[in-house]
Amino acid sequence: MAKLLLASFVAVSLLFAGSVTLAQEPTTNMGSVESATTDALEQNLVTPLRGQPGELTNLLNSQDPGSVFANPVKHAIRSAVDHGVAVDTVVLLLLLPLVAAVIATARHLVGIQGFGILLPAALSVVFVSTGPVVGIALFLVIVIVATIVRMLLRKFKISLQYLPRMAFILWMVVVGVLAAMFSAPFISGLNVADVSIFPVLILILLAEDFTRVQLGKSVRVAVALTTETLILALASFVVLQLRPVQHFALLNPEMLLILVAIFDFFLGKYAGLRLLELWRFRRLIGAR
C-alpha cells in the first residue's frame, strides 16, 4: 500500500508541475522574454499523456456526470479540473491502480520477476514524461553505474555501513547521469533537451531500490531482473498511452476503480503455479 501511494506521489509530482501557471502577463520587452522563457520551462517540465489534453477536456465536458450520489468521483474530477488540476494528472492517477494490477498479474500469474511493483510503475510514468528511448537510456545508465560501484566495493573489500554506502552509490549515480546527459548531444537520435528534473530525480532516487534488490544476487540474476523490469515498465507504458483506456478511465472512474479492486481481490486468491512454472515443470507435471 505504501509503495502504491509513493507511485501516486510520483505521478502527481510529474504531471502537477505541468499544470501550474508560472508565466505572468508581459509588460515590457524584458517581461516578454521572461514570460517566454517561463512558458518554455513550464512546457518542458512534463510531457503529457500522448494525445491532446484539450481532447480529454472536451471529452470530459461532453459527458453528463449524472447524480452526485451515484457518481461522486465524476463530480470530484470536474471540480478538480475547474480549479486548475490538469486532466492528464487525473487520468494518470486513475490508471495507476490498473497499471499496478497489470504488473501484479504479470508477476503473480505469468511468473515475470522484476524489481517489485513500485519500480516498473514508476518507470512507466517516467517513460510517459521523457519518452521510452530517453527513459530506458537513463534507466540503464543508473542500473549500470549502481551495479559497477557495488561490484567495485565488493572487489576491493571496502566495508561501508548501509546508509553511507547508499549515499556514495547515489553520488556515483548522479555523476553517471550527468556524464550521460553531457554526452547526449553527441549521440544522434537521443534528445534530452525536453527532459525535466522530475523524471531524472525520480530515476536517481530509485537507484537505492535497484541496489537493495541486487544485494546478494549475481550479475546474471541482476541483468535478468533489470530486463524483466523494463518489460513490465514498457507494458505499463503502453497501457497508459492507450486512448480507449484513457477515455474509459476519465468517463467511468467509479467503474474502473471498482473493477480493478475486484480483480485484485480475486487475483490474490490464486495460489497455484505460475504460467512460466507450468512450462518449466511441464514434463514433471505430464509424468504425473
PDB file of C-alpha atoms in Angstrom:
ATOM      1  CA  MET A   1       0.000   0.000   0.000  1.00  0.00           C
ATOM      2  CA  ALA A   2       2.844   2.361   0.856  1.00  0.00           C
ATOM      3  CA  LYS A   3       4.505   1.636  -2.474  1.00  0.00           C
ATOM      4  CA  LEU A   4       1.300   2.341  -4.368  1.00  0.00           C
ATOM      5  CA  LEU A   5       0.961   5.655  -2.519  1.00  0.00           C
ATOM      6  CA  LEU A   6       4.551   6.500  -3.458  1.00  0.00           C
ATOM      7  CA  ALA A   7       3.796   5.698  -7.095  1.00  0.00           C
ATOM      8  CA  SER A   8       0.795   8.015  -6.908  1.00  0.00           C
ATOM      9  CA  PHE A   9       3.042  10.738  -5.464  1.00  0.00           C
ATOM     10  CA  VAL A  10       5.417  10.185  -8.383  1.00  0.00           C
ATOM     11  CA  ALA A  11       2.581  10.752 -10.843  1.00  0.00           C
ATOM     12  CA  VAL A  12       1.437  13.901  -9.067  1.00  0.00           C
ATOM     13  CA  SER A  13       4.991  15.261  -8.966  1.00  0.00           C
ATOM     14  CA  LEU A  14       5.444  14.685 -12.687  1.00  0.00           C
ATOM     15  CA  LEU A  15       2.159  15.959 -14.018  1.00  0.00           C
ATOM     16  CA  PHE A  16       1.075  18.560 -11.459  1.00  0.00           C
ATOM     17  CA  ALA A  17       4.122  20.642 -12.330  1.00  0.00           C
ATOM     18  CA  GLY A  18       2.842  20.956 -15.870  1.00  0.00           C
ATOM     19  CA  SER A  19      -0.497  22.306 -14.666  1.00  0.00           C
ATOM     20  CA  VAL A  20       0.920  25.150 -12.547  1.00  0.00           C
ATOM     21  CA  THR A  21       0.766  28.542 -14.265  1.00  0.00           C
ATOM     22  CA  LEU A  22       4.088  30.265 -13.860  1.00  0.00           C
ATOM     23  CA  ALA A  23       4.136  32.932 -16.546  1.00  0.00           C
ATOM     24  CA  GLN A  24       2.840  36.463 -15.952  1.00  0.00           C
ATOM     25  CA  GLU A  25       1.404  38.932 -18.461  1.00  0.00           C
ATOM     26  CA  PRO A  26       4.301  40.718 -20.215  1.00  0.00           C
ATOM     27  CA  THR A  27       4.542  44.452 -19.648  1.00  0.00           C
ATOM     28  CA  THR A  28       7.895  45.241 -21.259  1.00  0.00           C
ATOM     29  CA  ASN A  29      10.233  43.625 -23.727  1.00  0.00           C
ATOM     30  CA  MET A  30      12.212  42.138 -20.865  1.00  0.00           C
ATOM     31  CA  GLY A  31       8.951  40.853 -19.391  1.00  0.00           C
ATOM     32  CA  SER A  32       8.128  39.242 -22.725  1.00  0.00           C
ATOM     33  CA  VAL A  33      11.453  37.440 -22.741  1.00  0.00           C
ATOM     34  CA  GLU A  34      10.977  36.258 -19.164  1.00  0.00           C
ATOM     35  CA  SER A  35       7.421  35.161 -19.919  1.00  0.00           C
ATOM     36  CA  ALA A  36       8.523  33.207 -22.980  1.00  0.00           C
ATOM     37  CA  THR A  37      11.326  31.584 -21.007  1.00  0.00           C
ATOM     38  CA  THR A  38       8.938  30.636 -18.219  1.00  0.00           C
ATOM     39  CA  ASP A  39       6.432  29.241 -20.721  1.00  0.00           C
ATOM     40  CA  ALA A  40       9.153  27.132 -22.285  1.00  0.00           C
ATOM     41  CA  LEU A  41      10.219  25.889 -18.862  1.00  0.00           C
ATOM     42  CA  GLU A  42       6.636  25.063 -17.946  1.00  0.00           C
ATOM     43  CA  GLN A  43       6.149  23.212 -21.222  1.00  0.00           C
ATOM     44  CA  ASN A  44       9.328  21.205 -20.675  1.00  0.00           C
ATOM     45  CA  LEU A  45       8.526  20.234 -17.105  1.00  0.00           C
ATOM     46  CA  VAL A  46       6.458  17.287 -18.231  1.00  0.00           C
ATOM     47  CA  THR A  47       5.270  15.661 -21.418  1.00  0.00           C
ATOM     48  CA  PRO A  48       1.540  14.966 -21.078  1.00  0.00           C
ATOM     49  CA  LEU A  49      -0.123  11.702 -21.925  1.00  0.00           C
ATOM     50  CA  ARG A  50       0.107  11.025 -25.618  1.00  0.00           C
ATOM     51  CA  GLY A  51      -2.935  12.633 -27.137  1.00  0.00           C
ATOM     52  CA  GLN A  52      -4.387  16.099 -26.936  1.00  0.00           C
ATOM     53  CA  PRO A  53      -5.066  17.388 -23.400  1.00  0.00           C
ATOM     54  CA  GLY A  54      -7.778  19.539 -24.970  1.00  0.00           C
ATOM     55  CA  GLU A  55      -9.322  16.390 -26.367  1.00  0.00           C
ATOM     56  CA  LEU A  56      -9.608  14.898 -22.892  1.00  0.00           C
ATOM     57  CA  THR A  57     -11.067  18.136 -21.553  1.00  0.00           C
ATOM     58  CA  ASN A  58     -13.645  18.270 -24.345  1.00  0.00           C
ATOM     59  CA  LEU A  59     -14.465  14.617 -23.748  1.00  0.00           C
ATOM     60  CA  LEU A  60     -14.996  15.337 -20.068  1.00  0.00           C
ATOM     61  CA  ASN A  61     -17.190  18.354 -20.770  1.00  0.00           C
ATOM     62  CA  SER A  62     -19.306  16.425 -23.267  1.00  0.00           C
ATOM     63  CA  GLN A  63     -20.426  13.877 -20.655  1.00  0.00           C
ATOM     64  CA  ASP A  64     -23.335  14.338 -18.299  1.00  0.00           C
ATOM     65  CA  PRO A  65     -22.000  13.241 -14.883  1.00  0.00           C
ATOM     66  CA  GLY A  66     -25.450  12.390 -13.592  1.00  0.00           C
ATOM     67  CA  SER A  67     -26.349  12.335  -9.922  1.00  0.00           C
ATOM     68  CA  VAL A  68     -23.644  13.250  -7.441  1.00  0.00           C
ATOM     69  CA  PHE A  69     -24.710  10.380  -5.171  1.00  0.00           C
ATOM     70  CA  ALA A  70     -24.376   7.784  -7.944  1.00  0.00           C
ATOM     71  CA  ASN A  71     -21.220   9.274  -9.486  1.00  0.00           C
ATOM     72  CA  PRO A  72     -19.253  11.085  -6.767  1.00  0.00           C
ATOM     73  CA  VAL A  73     -15.866  10.586  -8.439  1.00  0.00           C
ATOM     74  CA  LYS A  74     -17.082  12.110 -11.706  1.00  0.00           C
ATOM     75  CA  HIS A  75     -18.227  15.232  -9.907  1.00  0.00           C
ATOM     76  CA  ALA A  76     -14.987  15.359  -7.902  1.00  0.00           C
ATOM     77  CA  ILE A  77     -12.978  15.172 -11.128  1.00  0.00           C
ATOM     78  CA  ARG A  78     -14.923  18.036 -12.681  1.00  0.00           C
ATOM     79  CA  SER A  79     -14.493  20.142  -9.572  1.00  0.00           C
ATOM     80  CA  ALA A  80     -10.740  19.496  -9.544  1.00  0.00           C
ATOM     81  CA  VAL A  81     -10.392  20.319 -13.248  1.00  0.00           C
ATOM     82  CA  ASP A  82     -12.416  23.513 -12.787  1.00  0.00           C
ATOM     83  CA  HIS A  83      -9.957  24.552 -10.072  1.00  0.00           C
ATOM     84  CA  GLY A  84      -6.926  24.061 -12.307  1.00  0.00           C
ATOM     85  CA  VAL A  85      -5.923  20.412 -11.938  1.00  0.00           C
ATOM     86  CA  ALA A  86      -4.706  19.055 -15.284  1.00  0.00           C
ATOM     87  CA  VAL A  87      -6.877  16.389 -16.876  1.00  0.00           C
ATOM     88  CA  ASP A  88      -3.720  14.394 -17.620  1.00  0.00           C
ATOM     89  CA  THR A  89      -2.979  14.247 -13.906  1.00  0.00           C
ATOM     90  CA  VAL A  90      -6.431  12.879 -13.138  1.00  0.00           C
ATOM     91  CA  VAL A  91      -6.266  10.268 -15.895  1.00  0.00           C
ATOM     92  CA  LEU A  92      -2.808   9.117 -14.874  1.00  0.00           C
ATOM     93  CA  LEU A  93      -3.812   8.755 -11.221  1.00  0.00           C
ATOM     94  CA  LEU A  94      -6.894   6.775 -12.218  1.00  0.00           C
ATOM     95  CA  LEU A  95      -4.758   4.474 -14.357  1.00  0.00           C
ATOM     96  CA  LEU A  96      -2.114   3.807 -11.701  1.00  0.00           C
ATOM     97  CA  PRO A  97      -4.206   1.104  -9.936  1.00  0.00           C
ATOM     98  CA  LEU A  98      -4.757  -0.516 -13.336  1.00  0.00           C
ATOM     99  CA  VAL A  99      -1.020  -0.425 -14.028  1.00  0.00           C
ATOM    100  CA  ALA A 100      -0.339  -1.974 -10.615  1.00  0.00           C
ATOM    101  CA  ALA A 101      -2.879  -4.711 -11.406  1.00  0.00           C
ATOM    102  CA  VAL A 102      -1.198  -5.402 -14.761  1.00  0.00           C
ATOM    103  CA  ILE A 103       2.209  -5.703 -13.096  1.00  0.00           C
ATOM    104  CA  ALA A 104       0.802  -7.886 -10.311  1.00  0.00           C
ATOM    105  CA  THR A 105      -0.802 -10.159 -12.913  1.00  0.00           C
ATOM    106  CA  ALA A 106       2.439 -10.462 -14.860  1.00  0.00           C
ATOM    107  CA  ARG A 107       4.312 -11.384 -11.693  1.00  0.00           C
ATOM    108  CA  HIS A 108       1.711 -13.487  -9.866  1.00  0.00           C
ATOM    109  CA  LEU A 109       0.176 -15.382 -12.796  1.00  0.00           C
ATOM    110  CA  VAL A 110       2.790 -15.292 -15.549  1.00  0.00           C
ATOM    111  CA  GLY A 111       5.877 -15.502 -13.349  1.00  0.00           C
ATOM    112  CA  ILE A 112       7.858 -12.467 -14.515  1.00  0.00           C
ATOM    113  CA  GLN A 113      10.055 -11.226 -11.686  1.00  0.00           C
ATOM    114  CA  GLY A 114      11.405  -7.685 -11.983  1.00  0.00           C
ATOM    115  CA  PHE A 115      12.022  -5.168  -9.202  1.00  0.00           C
ATOM    116  CA  GLY A 116       8.712  -5.347  -7.352  1.00  0.00           C
ATOM    117  CA  ILE A 117       5.630  -3.338  -8.352  1.00  0.00           C
ATOM    118  CA  LEU A 118       6.705   0.202  -7.490  1.00  0.00           C
ATOM    119  CA  LEU A 119       9.738   0.320  -9.775  1.00  0.00           C
ATOM    120  CA  PRO A 120       8.015  -0.753 -13.024  1.00  0.00           C
ATOM    121  CA  ALA A 121       5.047   1.509 -12.251  1.00  0.00           C
ATOM    122  CA  ALA A 122       7.307   4.485 -11.541  1.00  0.00           C
ATOM    123  CA  LEU A 123       9.344   3.764 -14.670  1.00  0.00           C
ATOM    124  CA  SER A 124       6.199   3.695 -16.804  1.00  0.00           C
ATOM    125  CA  VAL A 125       5.286   7.164 -15.506  1.00  0.00           C
ATOM    126  CA  VAL A 126       8.824   8.354 -16.251  1.00  0.00           C
ATOM    127  CA  PHE A 127       8.513   6.952 -19.785  1.00  0.00           C
ATOM    128  CA  VAL A 128       5.328   8.973 -20.223  1.00  0.00           C
ATOM    129  CA  SER A 129       7.252  12.100 -19.276  1.00  0.00           C
ATOM    130  CA  THR A 130      10.547  11.504 -21.108  1.00  0.00           C
ATOM    131  CA  GLY A 131       9.589   9.083 -23.849  1.00  0.00           C
ATOM    132  CA  PRO A 132      10.638   5.419 -23.830  1.00  0.00           C
ATOM    133  CA  VAL A 133      14.012   5.879 -25.566  1.00  0.00           C
ATOM    134  CA  VAL A 134      15.397   8.537 -23.223  1.00  0.00           C
ATOM    135  CA  GLY A 135      13.770   6.872 -20.217  1.00  0.00           C
ATOM    136  CA  ILE A 136      15.315   3.483 -20.971  1.00  0.00           C
ATOM    137  CA  ALA A 137      18.711   5.098 -21.621  1.00  0.00           C
ATOM    138  CA  LEU A 138      18.693   6.899 -18.271  1.00  0.00           C
ATOM    139  CA  PHE A 139      17.415   3.787 -16.513  1.00  0.00           C
ATOM    140  CA  LEU A 140      20.217   1.654 -17.946  1.00  0.00           C
ATOM    141  CA  VAL A 141      22.829   4.265 -17.026  1.00  0.00           C
ATOM    142  CA  ILE A 142      21.629   4.268 -13.434  1.00  0.00           C
ATOM    143  CA  VAL A 143      21.483   0.476 -13.179  1.00  0.00           C
ATOM    144  CA  ILE A 144      24.918   0.015 -14.786  1.00  0.00           C
ATOM    145  CA  VAL A 145      26.590   2.646 -12.596  1.00  0.00           C
ATOM    146  CA  ALA A 146      24.991   1.299  -9.411  1.00  0.00           C
ATOM    147  CA  THR A 147      25.996  -2.264 -10.310  1.00  0.00           C
ATOM    148  CA  ILE A 148      29.589  -1.329 -11.161  1.00  0.00           C
ATOM    149  CA  VAL A 149      30.017   0.644  -7.936  1.00  0.00           C
ATOM    150  CA  ARG A 150      28.589  -2.205  -5.891  1.00  0.00           C
ATOM    151  CA  MET A 151      30.927  -4.708  -7.576  1.00  0.00           C
ATOM    152  CA  LEU A 152      33.971  -2.471  -7.069  1.00  0.00           C
ATOM    153  CA  LEU A 153      33.195  -2.010  -3.393  1.00  0.00           C
ATOM    154  CA  ARG A 154      32.919  -5.758  -3.019  1.00  0.00           C
ATOM    155  CA  LYS A 155      36.059  -6.495  -5.065  1.00  0.00           C
ATOM    156  CA  PHE A 156      38.283  -4.107  -3.143  1.00  0.00           C
ATOM    157  CA  LYS A 157      36.653  -5.180   0.135  1.00  0.00           C
ATOM    158  CA  ILE A 158      35.647  -1.646   1.054  1.00  0.00           C
ATOM    159  CA  SER A 159      33.333  -2.069   4.004  1.00  0.00           C
ATOM    160  CA  LEU A 160      30.813   0.726   4.472  1.00  0.00           C
ATOM    161  CA  GLN A 161      27.707   0.896   6.583  1.00  0.00           C
ATOM    162  CA  TYR A 162      24.426   0.708   4.678  1.00  0.00           C
ATOM    163  CA  LEU A 163      23.378   4.370   4.696  1.00  0.00           C
ATOM    164  CA  PRO A 164      26.815   5.863   3.875  1.00  0.00           C
ATOM    165  CA  ARG A 165      27.246   3.224   1.176  1.00  0.00           C
ATOM    166  CA  MET A 166      23.897   4.127  -0.387  1.00  0.00           C
ATOM    167  CA  ALA A 167      24.840   7.810  -0.243  1.00  0.00           C
ATOM    168  CA  PHE A 168      28.115   7.035  -2.040  1.00  0.00           C
ATOM    169  CA  ILE A 169      26.328   4.967  -4.684  1.00  0.00           C
ATOM    170  CA  LEU A 170      23.817   7.777  -5.161  1.00  0.00           C
ATOM    171  CA  TRP A 171      26.723  10.208  -5.618  1.00  0.00           C
ATOM    172  CA  MET A 172      28.208   7.973  -8.314  1.00  0.00           C
ATOM    173  CA  VAL A 173      24.811   7.602  -9.991  1.00  0.00           C
ATOM    174  CA  VAL A 174      24.404  11.380 -10.173  1.00  0.00           C
ATOM    175  CA  VAL A 175      27.855  11.690 -11.738  1.00  0.00           C
ATOM    176  CA  GLY A 176      26.969   8.973 -14.244  1.00  0.00           C
ATOM    177  CA  VAL A 177      23.666  10.628 -15.182  1.00  0.00           C
ATOM    178  CA  LEU A 178      25.404  13.990 -15.605  1.00  0.00           C
ATOM    179  CA  ALA A 179      28.014  12.381 -17.851  1.00  0.00           C
ATOM    180  CA  ALA A 180      25.280  10.725 -19.913  1.00  0.00           C
ATOM    181  CA  MET A 181      23.351  13.988 -20.321  1.00  0.00           C
ATOM    182  CA  PHE A 182      26.516  15.925 -21.208  1.00  0.00           C
ATOM    183  CA  SER A 183      27.386  13.366 -23.899  1.00  0.00           C
ATOM    184  CA  ALA A 184      23.814  13.102 -25.235  1.00  0.00           C
ATOM    185  CA  PRO A 185      24.202  15.997 -27.754  1.00  0.00           C
ATOM    186  CA  PHE A 186      26.925  13.980 -29.494  1.00  0.00           C
ATOM    187  CA  ILE A 187      24.658  10.936 -29.870  1.00  0.00           C
ATOM    188  CA  SER A 188      22.314  11.132 -32.840  1.00  0.00           C
ATOM    189  CA  GLY A 189      18.681  10.300 -32.190  1.00  0.00           C
ATOM    190  CA  LEU A 190      18.881  10.942 -28.443  1.00  0.00           C
ATOM    191  CA  ASN A 191      17.185  14.201 -27.462  1.00  0.00           C
ATOM    192  CA  VAL A 192      17.377  15.196 -23.813  1.00  0.00           C
ATOM    193  CA  ALA A 193      16.523  18.862 -24.311  1.00  0.00           C
ATOM    194  CA  ASP A 194      12.940  18.352 -23.123  1.00  0.00           C
ATOM    195  CA  VAL A 195      13.795  16.182 -20.120  1.00  0.00           C
ATOM    196  CA  SER A 196      12.906  17.909 -16.855  1.00  0.00           C
ATOM    197  CA  ILE A 197      14.385  17.433 -13.413  1.00  0.00           C
ATOM    198  CA  PHE A 198      11.430  15.439 -12.065  1.00  0.00           C
ATOM    199  CA  PRO A 199      11.820  12.164 -14.018  1.00  0.00           C
ATOM    200  CA  VAL A 200      15.614  12.311 -13.715  1.00  0.00           C
ATOM    201  CA  LEU A 201      15.376  12.876  -9.965  1.00  0.00           C
ATOM    202  CA  ILE A 202      12.911  10.018  -9.593  1.00  0.00           C
ATOM    203  CA  LEU A 203      15.176   7.661 -11.532  1.00  0.00           C
ATOM    204  CA  ILE A 204      18.163   8.657  -9.413  1.00  0.00           C
ATOM    205  CA  LEU A 205      16.239   8.121  -6.182  1.00  0.00           C
ATOM    206  CA  LEU A 206      15.147   4.698  -7.426  1.00  0.00           C
ATOM    207  CA  ALA A 207      18.819   3.698  -7.593  1.00  0.00           C
ATOM    208  CA  GLU A 208      18.593   2.816  -3.889  1.00  0.00           C
ATOM    209  CA  ASP A 209      15.867   0.278  -4.633  1.00  0.00           C
ATOM    210  CA  PHE A 210      17.853  -1.131  -7.546  1.00  0.00           C
ATOM    211  CA  THR A 211      20.889  -1.628  -5.350  1.00  0.00           C
ATOM    212  CA  ARG A 212      18.930  -3.058  -2.417  1.00  0.00           C
ATOM    213  CA  VAL A 213      17.252  -5.644  -4.638  1.00  0.00           C
ATOM    214  CA  GLN A 214      20.572  -6.564  -6.237  1.00  0.00           C
ATOM    215  CA  LEU A 215      22.288  -7.236  -2.900  1.00  0.00           C
ATOM    216  CA  GLY A 216      23.279 -10.881  -2.606  1.00  0.00           C
ATOM    217  CA  LYS A 217      22.476 -11.632  -6.255  1.00  0.00           C
ATOM    218  CA  SER A 218      24.820 -12.442  -9.114  1.00  0.00           C
ATOM    219  CA  VAL A 219      25.324 -10.217 -12.135  1.00  0.00           C
ATOM    220  CA  ARG A 220      23.355 -12.656 -14.281  1.00  0.00           C
ATOM    221  CA  VAL A 221      20.358 -12.509 -11.958  1.00  0.00           C
ATOM    222  CA  ALA A 222      20.609  -8.720 -11.761  1.00  0.00           C
ATOM    223  CA  VAL A 223      20.603  -8.441 -15.567  1.00  0.00           C
ATOM    224  CA  ALA A 224      17.587 -10.753 -15.782  1.00  0.00           C
ATOM    225  CA  LEU A 225      15.699  -8.716 -13.174  1.00  0.00           C
ATOM    226  CA  THR A 226      16.561  -5.485 -14.974  1.00  0.00           C
ATOM    227  CA  THR A 227      15.338  -6.869 -18.306  1.00  0.00           C
ATOM    228  CA  GLU A 228      12.081  -8.106 -16.815  1.00  0.00           C
ATOM    229  CA  THR A 229      11.583  -4.757 -15.067  1.00  0.00           C
ATOM    230  CA  LEU A 230      11.938  -2.975 -18.408  1.00  0.00           C
ATOM    231  CA  ILE A 231       9.417  -5.349 -19.982  1.00  0.00           C
ATOM    232  CA  LEU A 232       6.903  -4.643 -17.216  1.00  0.00           C
ATOM    233  CA  ALA A 233       7.524  -0.893 -17.418  1.00  0.00           C
ATOM    234  CA  LEU A 234       7.098  -0.822 -21.195  1.00  0.00           C
ATOM    235  CA  ALA A 235       3.900  -2.882 -20.963  1.00  0.00           C
ATOM    236  CA  SER A 236       2.571  -0.455 -18.350  1.00  0.00           C
ATOM    237  CA  PHE A 237       3.644   2.469 -20.530  1.00  0.00           C
ATOM    238  CA  VAL A 238       1.604   1.044 -23.414  1.00  0.00           C
ATOM    239  CA  VAL A 239      -1.432   0.745 -21.126  1.00  0.00           C
ATOM    240  CA  LEU A 240      -1.050   4.377 -20.053  1.00  0.00           C
ATOM    241  CA  GLN A 241      -0.865   5.516 -23.684  1.00  0.00           C
ATOM    242  CA  LEU A 242      -3.933   3.681 -24.990  1.00  0.00           C
ATOM    243  CA  ARG A 243      -6.574   6.245 -25.938  1.00  0.00           C
ATOM    244  CA  PRO A 244      -9.570   3.945 -25.277  1.00  0.00           C
ATOM    245  CA  VAL A 245      -8.203   3.170 -21.807  1.00  0.00           C
ATOM    246  CA  GLN A 246      -7.684   6.873 -21.070  1.00  0.00           C
ATOM    247  CA  HIS A 247     -11.204   7.709 -22.230  1.00  0.00           C
ATOM    248  CA  PHE A 248     -12.760   4.877 -20.222  1.00  0.00           C
ATOM    249  CA  ALA A 249     -10.897   5.926 -17.074  1.00  0.00           C
ATOM    250  CA  LEU A 250     -11.976   9.541 -17.467  1.00  0.00           C
ATOM    251  CA  LEU A 251     -15.619   8.827 -18.268  1.00  0.00           C
ATOM    252  CA  ASN A 252     -16.132   5.849 -15.940  1.00  0.00           C
ATOM    253  CA  PRO A 253     -13.831   6.353 -12.937  1.00  0.00           C
ATOM    254  CA  GLU A 254     -16.091   4.619 -10.412  1.00  0.00           C
ATOM    255  CA  MET A 255     -16.451   1.537 -12.594  1.00  0.00           C
ATOM    256  CA  LEU A 256     -12.716   1.390 -13.282  1.00  0.00           C
ATOM    257  CA  LEU A 257     -11.741   1.626  -9.610  1.00  0.00           C
ATOM    258  CA  ILE A 258     -14.315  -0.971  -8.540  1.00  0.00           C
ATOM    259  CA  LEU A 259     -13.373  -3.427 -11.305  1.00  0.00           C
ATOM    260  CA  VAL A 260      -9.661  -3.128 -10.532  1.00  0.00           C
ATOM    261  CA  ALA A 261     -10.303  -3.661  -6.808  1.00  0.00           C
ATOM    262  CA  ILE A 262     -12.404  -6.778  -7.521  1.00  0.00           C
ATOM    263  CA  PHE A 263      -9.763  -8.088  -9.920  1.00  0.00           C
ATOM    264  CA  ASP A 264      -7.002  -7.570  -7.346  1.00  0.00           C
ATOM    265  CA  PHE A 265      -9.064  -9.427  -4.743  1.00  0.00           C
ATOM    266  CA  PHE A 266      -9.602 -12.494  -6.928  1.00  0.00           C
ATOM    267  CA  LEU A 267      -6.017 -12.369  -8.170  1.00  0.00           C
ATOM    268  CA  GLY A 268      -4.841 -12.523  -4.573  1.00  0.00           C
ATOM    269  CA  LYS A 269      -6.873 -15.693  -4.016  1.00  0.00           C
ATOM    270  CA  TYR A 270      -4.903 -17.604  -6.654  1.00  0.00           C
ATOM    271  CA  ALA A 271      -2.262 -19.796  -5.038  1.00  0.00           C
ATOM    272  CA  GLY A 272      -1.345 -22.147  -7.890  1.00  0.00           C
ATOM    273  CA  LEU A 273       1.683 -22.401 -10.144  1.00  0.00           C
ATOM    274  CA  ARG A 274       2.573 -19.530 -12.441  1.00  0.00           C
ATOM    275  CA  LEU A 275       2.498 -19.959 -16.213  1.00  0.00           C
ATOM    276  CA  LEU A 276       6.279 -19.951 -16.524  1.00  0.00           C
ATOM    277  CA  GLU A 277       6.498 -22.518 -13.733  1.00  0.00           C
ATOM    278  CA  LEU A 278       3.952 -24.721 -15.507  1.00  0.00           C
ATOM    279  CA  TRP A 279       6.064 -24.507 -18.656  1.00  0.00           C
ATOM    280  CA  ARG A 280       9.294 -25.203 -16.751  1.00  0.00           C
ATOM    281  CA  PHE A 281       7.885 -28.258 -14.982  1.00  0.00           C
ATOM    282  CA  ARG A 282       5.664 -29.431 -17.850  1.00  0.00           C
ATOM    283  CA  ARG A 283       7.459 -32.784 -18.170  1.00  0.00           C
ATOM    284  CA  LEU A 284       7.212 -33.486 -14.462  1.00  0.00           C
ATOM    285  CA  ILE A 285       3.544 -32.493 -14.441  1.00  0.00           C
ATOM    286  CA  GLY A 286       2.865 -34.617 -17.537  1.00  0.00           C
ATOM    287  CA  ALA A 287       4.593 -37.629 -15.990  1.00  0.00           C
ATOM    288  CA  ARG A 288       2.254 -37.488 -13.020  1.00  0.00           C
TER     289      ARG A 288
END
